XYZ file of C-alpha atoms in Angstrom:
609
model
C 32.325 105.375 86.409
C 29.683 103.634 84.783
C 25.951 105.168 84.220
C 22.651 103.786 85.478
C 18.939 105.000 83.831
C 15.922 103.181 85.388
C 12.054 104.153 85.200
C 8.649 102.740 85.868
C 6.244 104.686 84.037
C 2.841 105.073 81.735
C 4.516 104.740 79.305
C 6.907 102.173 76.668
C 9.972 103.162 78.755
C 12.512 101.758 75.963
C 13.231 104.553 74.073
C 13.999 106.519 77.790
C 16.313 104.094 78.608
C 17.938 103.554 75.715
C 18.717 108.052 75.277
C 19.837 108.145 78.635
C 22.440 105.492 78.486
C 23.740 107.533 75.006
C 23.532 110.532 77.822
C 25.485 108.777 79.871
C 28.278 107.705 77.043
C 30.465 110.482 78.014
C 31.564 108.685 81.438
C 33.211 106.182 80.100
C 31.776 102.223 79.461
C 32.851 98.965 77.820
C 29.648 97.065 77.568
C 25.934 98.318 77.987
C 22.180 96.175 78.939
C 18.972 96.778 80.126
C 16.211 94.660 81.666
C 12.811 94.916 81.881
C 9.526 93.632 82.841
C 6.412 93.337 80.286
C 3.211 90.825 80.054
C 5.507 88.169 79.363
C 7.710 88.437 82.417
C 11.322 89.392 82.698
C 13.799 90.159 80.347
C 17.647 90.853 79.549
C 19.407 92.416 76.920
C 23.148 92.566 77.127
C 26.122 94.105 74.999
C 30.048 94.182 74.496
C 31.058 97.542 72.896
C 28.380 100.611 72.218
C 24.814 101.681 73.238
C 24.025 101.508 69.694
C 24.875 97.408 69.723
C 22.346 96.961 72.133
C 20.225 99.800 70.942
C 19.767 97.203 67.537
C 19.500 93.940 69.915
C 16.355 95.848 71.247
C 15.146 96.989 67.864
C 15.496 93.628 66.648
C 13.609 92.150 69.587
C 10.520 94.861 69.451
C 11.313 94.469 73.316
C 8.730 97.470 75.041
C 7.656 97.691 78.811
C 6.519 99.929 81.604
C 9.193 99.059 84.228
C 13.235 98.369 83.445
C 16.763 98.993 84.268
C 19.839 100.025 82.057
C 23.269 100.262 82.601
C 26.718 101.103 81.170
C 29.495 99.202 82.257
C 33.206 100.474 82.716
C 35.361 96.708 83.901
C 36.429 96.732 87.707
C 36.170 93.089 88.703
C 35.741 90.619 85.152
C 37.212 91.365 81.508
C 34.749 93.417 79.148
C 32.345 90.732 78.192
C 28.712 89.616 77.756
C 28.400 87.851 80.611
C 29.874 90.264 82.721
C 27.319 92.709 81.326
C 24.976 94.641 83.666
C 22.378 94.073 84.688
C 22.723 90.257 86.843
C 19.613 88.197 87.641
C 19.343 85.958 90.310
C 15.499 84.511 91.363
C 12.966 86.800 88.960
C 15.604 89.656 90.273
C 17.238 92.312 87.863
C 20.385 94.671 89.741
C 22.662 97.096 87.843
C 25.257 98.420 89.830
C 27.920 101.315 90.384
C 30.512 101.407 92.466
C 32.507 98.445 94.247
C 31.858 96.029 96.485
C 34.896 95.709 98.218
C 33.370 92.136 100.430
C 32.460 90.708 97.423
C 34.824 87.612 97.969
C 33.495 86.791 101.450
C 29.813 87.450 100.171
C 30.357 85.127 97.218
C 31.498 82.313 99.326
C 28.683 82.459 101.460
C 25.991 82.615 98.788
C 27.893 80.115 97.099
C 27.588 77.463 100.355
C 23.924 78.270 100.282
C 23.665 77.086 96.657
C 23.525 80.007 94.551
C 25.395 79.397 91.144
C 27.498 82.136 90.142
C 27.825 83.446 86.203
C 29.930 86.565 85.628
C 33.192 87.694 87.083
C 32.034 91.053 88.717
C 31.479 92.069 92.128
C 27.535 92.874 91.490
C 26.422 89.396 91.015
C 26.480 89.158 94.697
C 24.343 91.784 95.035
C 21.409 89.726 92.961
C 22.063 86.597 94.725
C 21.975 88.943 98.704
C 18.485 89.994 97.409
C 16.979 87.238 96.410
C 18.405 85.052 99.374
C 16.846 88.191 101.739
C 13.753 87.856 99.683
C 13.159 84.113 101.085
C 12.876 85.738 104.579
C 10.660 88.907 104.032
C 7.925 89.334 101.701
C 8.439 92.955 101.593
C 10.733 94.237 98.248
C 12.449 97.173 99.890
C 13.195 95.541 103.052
C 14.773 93.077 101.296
C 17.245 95.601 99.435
C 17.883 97.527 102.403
C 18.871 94.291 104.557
C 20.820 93.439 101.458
C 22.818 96.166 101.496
C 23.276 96.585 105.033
C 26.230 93.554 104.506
C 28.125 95.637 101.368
C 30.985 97.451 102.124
C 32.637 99.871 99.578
C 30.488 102.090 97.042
C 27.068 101.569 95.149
C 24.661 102.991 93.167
C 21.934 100.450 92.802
C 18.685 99.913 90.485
C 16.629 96.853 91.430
C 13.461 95.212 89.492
C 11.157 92.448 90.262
C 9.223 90.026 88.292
C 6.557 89.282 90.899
C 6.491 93.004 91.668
C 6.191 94.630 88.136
C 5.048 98.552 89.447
C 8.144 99.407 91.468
C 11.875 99.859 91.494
C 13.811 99.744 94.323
C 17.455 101.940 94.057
C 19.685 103.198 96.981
C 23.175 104.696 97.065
C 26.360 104.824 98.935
C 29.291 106.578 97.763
C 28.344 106.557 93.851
C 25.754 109.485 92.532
C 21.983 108.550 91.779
C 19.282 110.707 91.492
C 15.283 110.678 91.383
C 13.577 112.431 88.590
C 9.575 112.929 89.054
C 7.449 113.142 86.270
C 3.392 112.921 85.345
C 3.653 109.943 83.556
C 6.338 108.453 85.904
C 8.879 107.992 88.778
C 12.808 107.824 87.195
C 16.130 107.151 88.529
C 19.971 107.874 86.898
C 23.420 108.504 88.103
C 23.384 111.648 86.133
C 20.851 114.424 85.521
C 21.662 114.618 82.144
C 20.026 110.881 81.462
C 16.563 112.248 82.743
C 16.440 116.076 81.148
C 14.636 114.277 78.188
C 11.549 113.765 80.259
C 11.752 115.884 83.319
C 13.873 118.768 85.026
C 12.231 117.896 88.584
C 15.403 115.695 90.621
C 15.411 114.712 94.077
C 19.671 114.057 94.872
C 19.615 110.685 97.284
C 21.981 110.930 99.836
C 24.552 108.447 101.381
C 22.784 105.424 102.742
C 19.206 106.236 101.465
C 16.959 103.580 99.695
C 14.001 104.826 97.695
C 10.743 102.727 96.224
C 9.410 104.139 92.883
C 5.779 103.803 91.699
C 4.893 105.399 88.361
C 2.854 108.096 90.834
C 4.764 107.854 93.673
C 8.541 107.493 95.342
C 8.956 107.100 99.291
C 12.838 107.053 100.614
C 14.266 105.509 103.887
C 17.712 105.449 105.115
C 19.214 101.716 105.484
C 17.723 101.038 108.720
C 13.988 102.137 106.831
C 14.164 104.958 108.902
C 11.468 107.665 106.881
C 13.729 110.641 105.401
C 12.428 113.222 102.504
C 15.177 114.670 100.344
C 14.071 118.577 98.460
C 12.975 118.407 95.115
C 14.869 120.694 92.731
C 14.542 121.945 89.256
C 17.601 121.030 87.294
C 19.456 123.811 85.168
C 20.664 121.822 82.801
C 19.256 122.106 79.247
C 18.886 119.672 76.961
C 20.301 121.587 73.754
C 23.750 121.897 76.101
C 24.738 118.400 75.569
C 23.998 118.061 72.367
C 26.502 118.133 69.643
C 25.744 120.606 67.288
C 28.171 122.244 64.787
C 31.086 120.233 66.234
C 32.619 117.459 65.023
C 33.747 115.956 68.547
C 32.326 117.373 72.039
C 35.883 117.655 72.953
C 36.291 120.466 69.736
C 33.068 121.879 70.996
C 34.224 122.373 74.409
C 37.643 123.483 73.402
C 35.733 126.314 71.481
C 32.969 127.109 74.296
C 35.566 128.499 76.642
C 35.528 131.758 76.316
C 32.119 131.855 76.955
C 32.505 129.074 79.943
C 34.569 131.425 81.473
C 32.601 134.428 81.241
C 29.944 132.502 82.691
C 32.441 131.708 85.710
C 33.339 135.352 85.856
C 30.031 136.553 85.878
C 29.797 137.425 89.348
C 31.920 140.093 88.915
C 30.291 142.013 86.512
C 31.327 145.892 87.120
C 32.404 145.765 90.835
C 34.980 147.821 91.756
C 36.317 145.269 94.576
C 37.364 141.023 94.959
C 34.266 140.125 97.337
C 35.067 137.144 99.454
C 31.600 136.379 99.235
C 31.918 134.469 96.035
C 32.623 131.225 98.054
C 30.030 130.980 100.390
C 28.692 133.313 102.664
C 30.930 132.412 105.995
C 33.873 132.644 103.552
C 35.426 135.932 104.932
C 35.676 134.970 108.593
C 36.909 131.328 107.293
C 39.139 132.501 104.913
C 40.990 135.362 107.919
C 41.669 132.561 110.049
C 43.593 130.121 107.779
C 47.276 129.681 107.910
C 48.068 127.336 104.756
C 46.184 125.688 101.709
C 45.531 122.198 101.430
C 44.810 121.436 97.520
C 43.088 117.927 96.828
C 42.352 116.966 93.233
C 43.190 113.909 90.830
C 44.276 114.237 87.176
C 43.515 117.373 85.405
C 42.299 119.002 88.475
C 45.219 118.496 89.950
C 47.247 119.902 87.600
C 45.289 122.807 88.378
C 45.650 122.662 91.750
C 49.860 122.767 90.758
C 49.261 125.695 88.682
C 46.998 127.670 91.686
C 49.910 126.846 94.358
C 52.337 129.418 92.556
C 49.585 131.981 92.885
C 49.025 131.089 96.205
C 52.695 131.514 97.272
C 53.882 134.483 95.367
C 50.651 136.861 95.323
C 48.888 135.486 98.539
C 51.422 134.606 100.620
C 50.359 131.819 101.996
C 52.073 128.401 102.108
C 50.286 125.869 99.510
C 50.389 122.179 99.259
C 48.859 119.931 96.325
C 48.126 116.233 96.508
C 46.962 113.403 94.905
C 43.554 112.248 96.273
C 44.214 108.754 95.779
C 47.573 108.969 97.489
C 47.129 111.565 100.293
C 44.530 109.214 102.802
C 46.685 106.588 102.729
C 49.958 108.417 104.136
C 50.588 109.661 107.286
C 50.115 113.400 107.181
C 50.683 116.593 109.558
C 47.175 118.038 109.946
C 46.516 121.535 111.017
C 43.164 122.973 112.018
C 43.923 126.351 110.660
C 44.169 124.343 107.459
C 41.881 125.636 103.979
C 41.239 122.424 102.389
C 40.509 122.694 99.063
C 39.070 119.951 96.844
C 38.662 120.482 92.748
C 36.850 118.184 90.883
C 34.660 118.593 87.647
C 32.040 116.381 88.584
C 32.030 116.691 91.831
C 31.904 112.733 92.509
C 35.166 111.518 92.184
C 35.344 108.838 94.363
C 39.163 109.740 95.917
C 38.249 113.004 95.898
C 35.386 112.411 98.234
C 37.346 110.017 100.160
C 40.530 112.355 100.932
C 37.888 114.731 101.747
C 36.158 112.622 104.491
C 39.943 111.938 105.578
C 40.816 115.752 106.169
C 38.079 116.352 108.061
C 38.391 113.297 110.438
C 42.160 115.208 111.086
C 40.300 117.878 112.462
C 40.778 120.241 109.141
C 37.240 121.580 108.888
C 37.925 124.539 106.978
C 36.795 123.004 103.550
C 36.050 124.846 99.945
C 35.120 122.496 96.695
C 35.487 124.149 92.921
C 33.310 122.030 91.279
C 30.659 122.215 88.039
C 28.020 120.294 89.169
C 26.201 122.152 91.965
C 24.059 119.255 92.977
C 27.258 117.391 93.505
C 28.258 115.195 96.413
C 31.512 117.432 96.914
C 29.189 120.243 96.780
C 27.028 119.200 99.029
C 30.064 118.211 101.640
C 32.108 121.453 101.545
C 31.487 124.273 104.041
C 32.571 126.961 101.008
C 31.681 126.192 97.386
C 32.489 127.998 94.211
C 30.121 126.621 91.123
C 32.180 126.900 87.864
C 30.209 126.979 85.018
C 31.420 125.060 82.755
C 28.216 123.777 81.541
C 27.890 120.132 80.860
C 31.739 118.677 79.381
C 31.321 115.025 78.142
C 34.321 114.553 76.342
C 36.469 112.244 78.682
C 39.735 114.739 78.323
C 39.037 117.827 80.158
C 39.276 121.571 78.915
C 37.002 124.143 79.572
C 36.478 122.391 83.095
C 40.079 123.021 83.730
C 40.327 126.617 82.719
C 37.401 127.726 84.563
C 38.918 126.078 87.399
C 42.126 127.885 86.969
C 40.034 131.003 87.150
C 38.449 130.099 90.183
C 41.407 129.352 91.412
C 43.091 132.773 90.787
C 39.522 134.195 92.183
C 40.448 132.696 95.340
C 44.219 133.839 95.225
C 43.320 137.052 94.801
C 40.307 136.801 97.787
C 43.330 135.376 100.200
C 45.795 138.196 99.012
C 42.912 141.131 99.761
C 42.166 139.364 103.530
C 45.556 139.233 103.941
C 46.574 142.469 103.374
C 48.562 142.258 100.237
C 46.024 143.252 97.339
C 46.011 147.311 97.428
C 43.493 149.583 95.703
C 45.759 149.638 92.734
C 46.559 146.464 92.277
C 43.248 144.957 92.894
C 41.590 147.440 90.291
C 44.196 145.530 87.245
C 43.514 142.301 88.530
C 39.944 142.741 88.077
C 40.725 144.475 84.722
C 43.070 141.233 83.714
C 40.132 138.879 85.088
C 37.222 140.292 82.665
C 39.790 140.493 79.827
C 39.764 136.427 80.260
C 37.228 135.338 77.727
C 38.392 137.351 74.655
C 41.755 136.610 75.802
C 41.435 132.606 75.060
C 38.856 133.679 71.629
C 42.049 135.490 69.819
C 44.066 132.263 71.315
C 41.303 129.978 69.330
C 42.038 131.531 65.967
C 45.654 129.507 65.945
C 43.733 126.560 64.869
C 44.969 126.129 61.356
C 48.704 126.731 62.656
C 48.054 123.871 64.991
C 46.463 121.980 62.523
C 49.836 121.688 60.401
C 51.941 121.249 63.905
C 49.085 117.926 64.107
C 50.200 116.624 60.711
C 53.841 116.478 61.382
C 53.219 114.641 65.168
C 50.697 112.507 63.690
C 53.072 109.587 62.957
C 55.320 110.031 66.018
C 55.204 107.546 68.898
C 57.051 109.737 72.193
C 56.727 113.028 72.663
C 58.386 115.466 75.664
C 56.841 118.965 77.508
C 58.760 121.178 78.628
C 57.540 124.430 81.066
C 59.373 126.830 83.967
C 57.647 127.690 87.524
C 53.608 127.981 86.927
C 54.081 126.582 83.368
C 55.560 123.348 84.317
C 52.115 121.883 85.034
C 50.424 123.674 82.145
C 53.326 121.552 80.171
C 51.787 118.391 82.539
C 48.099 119.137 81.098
C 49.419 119.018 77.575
C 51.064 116.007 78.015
C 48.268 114.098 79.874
C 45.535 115.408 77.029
C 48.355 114.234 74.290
C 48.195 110.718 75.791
C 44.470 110.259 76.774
C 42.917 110.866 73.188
C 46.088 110.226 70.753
C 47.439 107.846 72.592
C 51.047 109.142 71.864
C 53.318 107.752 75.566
C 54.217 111.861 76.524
C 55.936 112.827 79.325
C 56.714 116.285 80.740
C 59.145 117.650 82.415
C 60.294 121.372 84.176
C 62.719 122.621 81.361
C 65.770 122.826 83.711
C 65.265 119.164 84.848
C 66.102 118.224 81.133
C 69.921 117.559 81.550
C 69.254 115.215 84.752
C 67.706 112.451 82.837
C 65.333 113.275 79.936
C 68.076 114.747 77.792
C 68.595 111.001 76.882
C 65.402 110.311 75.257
C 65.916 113.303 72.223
C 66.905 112.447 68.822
C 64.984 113.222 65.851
C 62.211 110.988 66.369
C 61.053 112.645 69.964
C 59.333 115.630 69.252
C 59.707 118.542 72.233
C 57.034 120.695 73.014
C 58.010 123.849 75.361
C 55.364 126.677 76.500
C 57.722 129.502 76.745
C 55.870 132.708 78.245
C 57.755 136.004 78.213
C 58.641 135.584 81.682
C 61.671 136.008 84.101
C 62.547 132.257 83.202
C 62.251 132.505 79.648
C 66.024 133.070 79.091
C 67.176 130.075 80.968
C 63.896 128.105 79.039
C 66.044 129.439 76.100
C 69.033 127.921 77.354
C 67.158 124.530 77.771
C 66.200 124.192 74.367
C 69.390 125.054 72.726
C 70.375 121.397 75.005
C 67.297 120.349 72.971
C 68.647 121.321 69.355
C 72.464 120.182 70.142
C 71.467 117.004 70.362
C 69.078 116.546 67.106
C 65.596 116.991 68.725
C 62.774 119.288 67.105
C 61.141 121.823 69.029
C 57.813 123.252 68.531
C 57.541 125.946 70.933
C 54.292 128.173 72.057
C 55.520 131.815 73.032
C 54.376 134.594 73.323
C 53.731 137.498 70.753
C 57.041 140.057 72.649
C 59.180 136.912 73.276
C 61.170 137.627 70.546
C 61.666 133.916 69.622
C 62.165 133.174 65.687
C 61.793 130.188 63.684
C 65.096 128.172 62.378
C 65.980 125.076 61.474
C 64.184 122.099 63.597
C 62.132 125.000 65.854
C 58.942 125.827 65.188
C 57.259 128.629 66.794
C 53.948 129.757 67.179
C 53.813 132.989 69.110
C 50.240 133.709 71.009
C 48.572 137.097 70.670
C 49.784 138.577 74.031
C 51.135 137.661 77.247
C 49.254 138.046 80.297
C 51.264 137.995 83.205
C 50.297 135.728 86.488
C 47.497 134.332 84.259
C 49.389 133.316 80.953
C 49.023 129.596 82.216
C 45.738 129.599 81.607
C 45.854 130.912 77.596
C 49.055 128.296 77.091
C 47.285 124.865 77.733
C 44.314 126.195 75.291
C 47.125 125.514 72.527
C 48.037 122.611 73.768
C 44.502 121.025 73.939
C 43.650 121.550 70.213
C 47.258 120.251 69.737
C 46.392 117.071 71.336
C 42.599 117.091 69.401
C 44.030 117.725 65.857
C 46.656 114.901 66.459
C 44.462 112.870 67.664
C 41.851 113.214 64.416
C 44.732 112.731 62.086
C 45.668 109.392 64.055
C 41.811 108.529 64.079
C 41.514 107.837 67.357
C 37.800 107.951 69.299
C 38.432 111.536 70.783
C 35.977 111.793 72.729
C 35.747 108.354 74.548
C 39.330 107.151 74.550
C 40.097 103.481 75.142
C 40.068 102.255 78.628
C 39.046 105.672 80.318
C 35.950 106.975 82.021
C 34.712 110.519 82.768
C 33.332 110.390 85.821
C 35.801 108.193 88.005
C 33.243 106.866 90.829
C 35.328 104.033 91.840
C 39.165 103.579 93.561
């Protein structure tokens, strides 16, 4: 969850450090540091809060140097503090670590009854003190990190320096993301391409269980054992100018505002065919996709929700039976598999560490039938999937996610429609509107993004409110889940939602005139009993802003607010309702001053269990 940027290079590697931990902001971090090696020997800089706290520590110290580490720190094991700060020395030795070392206890006893003194709370210090007590046996630096590691269980991304060994960097990974980027002037390392785009596009993605030396002209890898491997060298698509800021005033705003065009990038493939291609998955997809009797949906937080939204498509225009877990939850229940089983895993960056777990546990059931819908193509999920489909999102930083999740919807109703046509319930007709409906996508959400200043006033009156409830029906009820989630992550407003006919069973209790309802009410077959629902609402005191649609017929009064979007869209009107919702959460959020795009306590990319 936290970032890693490491180089040894030609050159004052400072400032490259230093830009790719601000790179890296977006996943989430309490504390940042860096260490490095110059004439003088080796040295630390460490920070509580901000890359631009330490960034001024290293001004102040002129500190400059061909050969360092840096790291951004989201607490697992040890309260946000200095001391706890990556990266941990032990012997001349510099680490910075991702992931979790889940034998850290055992391994800190041990080291401790050889004598090594022990100064942070975290699970990484061990790794310093394994190093440098393997060190005293070998004379050889990546020998010593690959014996090292050989004794961690659990996840790591790894960046190790040496004082007596100032012209090389040892990293390896298991289970956490780290790539090689190759340069003229240099050999770099980072958990993220984005960190590296500054000075080179050319990445090499390590695999599980590979080590790798870096040289400021060359890089060799090995697996643990120091078997020899070579990983392919590719040329990253990700540009620079795409995670910068720009106009915007918050990346979330920016991304909020780049969907239409996210999706169009999504839908792309489609351009003017005349016919749903199964081919859009993966080559083997159609023979896969015949032969499969039910869906399997893995995903965790926002991807999830979308995984709730696809299983009503699924059902009613694909006919196929759906389920949709909870990473974290599903490998640690006893499950039914079935081979004939589509497993489908969702995930924005593609190394969600649950995600990739539940994964590995399907497929040990014998469910081998696998798809990811992921936005990073050089992705770990992407990489472990037999079908893929590559959203195009573009880089999102912001920690709350939007245009990831509505270009996942869209995959999502991609691949409903791809099951429906294989299995023999998408006719000429039919298919030839859904394709129609599916283009129509991108200026669909644009007229939706024109509601701003509407929302802005809704943001005003929520601002000083403390509870708020969601209400939806059928495919809507997890669009109302979205809203509520992105309410809570960046305003930090406690919101709960809730399918609208559930209300009398329990939540009814909560509504008086301080708890605020929110209801996405679609002109659908349920939008007379929603109707119903919020009269309960109204009876007892509560005020309801409600997003309908233009036809629905719904009309302001006393204590309901509506704000009616341009059209409804049928199957797909989930995915134009949670736009709404998101620059409802934003614009409460900015009135409440909140940090929008890096909320308290939360990380993008969530590497860890």
């Amino acid at each position: 969850m936290c970032g890693i940027v490491a180089a040894v290079a030609d050159r004052n590697i400072i400032p490259v450090l230093l830009e790719g931990l601000r790179k890296l902001e977006y996943r989430g971090y309490d504390s940042a540091g860096l260490a490095l090696i110059d004439e003088s020997g080796l040295h630390r800089l460490r920070s509580v809060g901000r890359v631009a706290e330490l960034t001024a520590q290293v001004d102040a110290s002129q500190a400059a140097g061909n050969t360092g580490i840096a790291h951004t720190r989201w607490a697992t094991h040890g309260v946000p503090c200095e001391r706890n700060a990556h990266p941990h020395i032990s012997a001349g030795l510099a680490v910075v670590h991702n992931g979790i070392i889940e034998n850290h206890e055992s391994l800190r006893g041990r080291l401790r009854a050889l004598g090594y003194e022990f100064t942070s709370d975290t699970d990484t210090e061990v790794v310093a003190h394994l190093i440098a007590h393997e060190l005293k046996s070998t004379p050889d630096f990546l020998t010593a990190v690959r014996q090292a590691i050989a004794q961690l269980q659990g996840a790591y991304a790894i960046a190790v320096l040496r004082e007596a060994d100032p012209s090389r960097l040892v990293v390896a990974r298991e289970g956490a993301p780290l790539l090689l980027g190759l340069s003229d002037d240099g050999c770099y390392a980072a958990s993220d391409a984005s960190a590296l785009v500054q000075v080179t596009r050319r990445m090499v993605y390590l695999e599980n269980g590979d080590c790798a030396e870096l040289r400021r002209n060359s890089y060799r890898i090995t697996r643990v054992d120091g078997t020899p491997v070579e990983r392919a060298e590719t040329q990253s698509q990700l540009s620079a100018d795409a995670i910068e800021l720009g106009q915007y005033r918050h990346y979330m705003q920016k991304e909020i505002f780049e969907q239409p065009v996210a999706l169009a990038n999504t839908l792309e493939m489609l351009g003017a065919a005349r016919s749903i291609q199964p081919g859009v998955f993966g080559a083997e997809s159609e023979v896969l996709l015949a032969n499969v009797r039910q869906v399997l949906i893995i995903a965790c937080g926002t991807s999830y929700h979308a995984g709730l939204v696809a299983r009503y498509w699924l059902e009613s225009i694909a006919g196929i039976p759906c389920s949709v877990e909870v990473a974290s939850e599903y490998r640690y229940r006893d499950s039914v598999p079935d081979p004939q089983t589509l497993v489908v895993t969702i995930s924005q960056s593609g190394e969600t560490a649950d995600t990739l777990a539940a994964l590995h546990h399907a497929k040990s059931l014998g469910m081998h039938h696998t798809l990811c819908i992921c936005n990073v193509p050089e992705s770990s999920l992407v990489r472990e999937n037999a079908l893929r489909f590559i959203t195009r999102a573009g880089p999102e930083i912001g920690v709350a996610s939007t245009k990831a999740f509505t270009t996942q919807l869209a995959a999502l109703y991609l691949l409903t429609l791809v099951l429906a046509k294989v299995r023999g319930r998408l006719d000429e007709q039919a298919e030839a509107a859904e394709l129609h409906a599916v283009r129509h996508l991108p200026m669909a959400v644009a007229k939706i993004l024109e509601l701003e200043p509407q929302i802005r006033e809704w943001a005003e009156r929520f601002s000083m409110k403390q509870h708020a409830l969601f209400l939806g029906r059928g495919r809507h009820y997890p669009i109302a889940l979205e809203g509520a989630l992105k309410l809570k992550e960046i305003s930090y407003i406690h919101a709960e939602a809730y399918p609208a006919g559930e209300l009398k069973h329990g939540p009814l209790a909560l509504v008086d005139r301080e708890m605020p309802v929110i209801a996405v009410a679609p002109n659908d077959a349920l939008l007379e009993k929603l109707k119903s629902n919020l009269q309960e609402v109204r009876a007892r005191g509560g005020e309801l802003y409600v997003f309908a649609d233009a036809d629905s017929e719904m009309q302001e009064s006393d204590g309901i607010h509506v704000l009616h979007l341009p059209e409804h869209y049928g199957a797909l009107s989930a995915l134009l309702h949670v736009v709404p919702l998101q620059l409802l959460a934003y614009h409460v959020a900015l009135v409440r001053g909140t940090d929008v795009d890096k909320p308290r306590n939360l990380a993008k990319s969530v590497t860890v269990e």
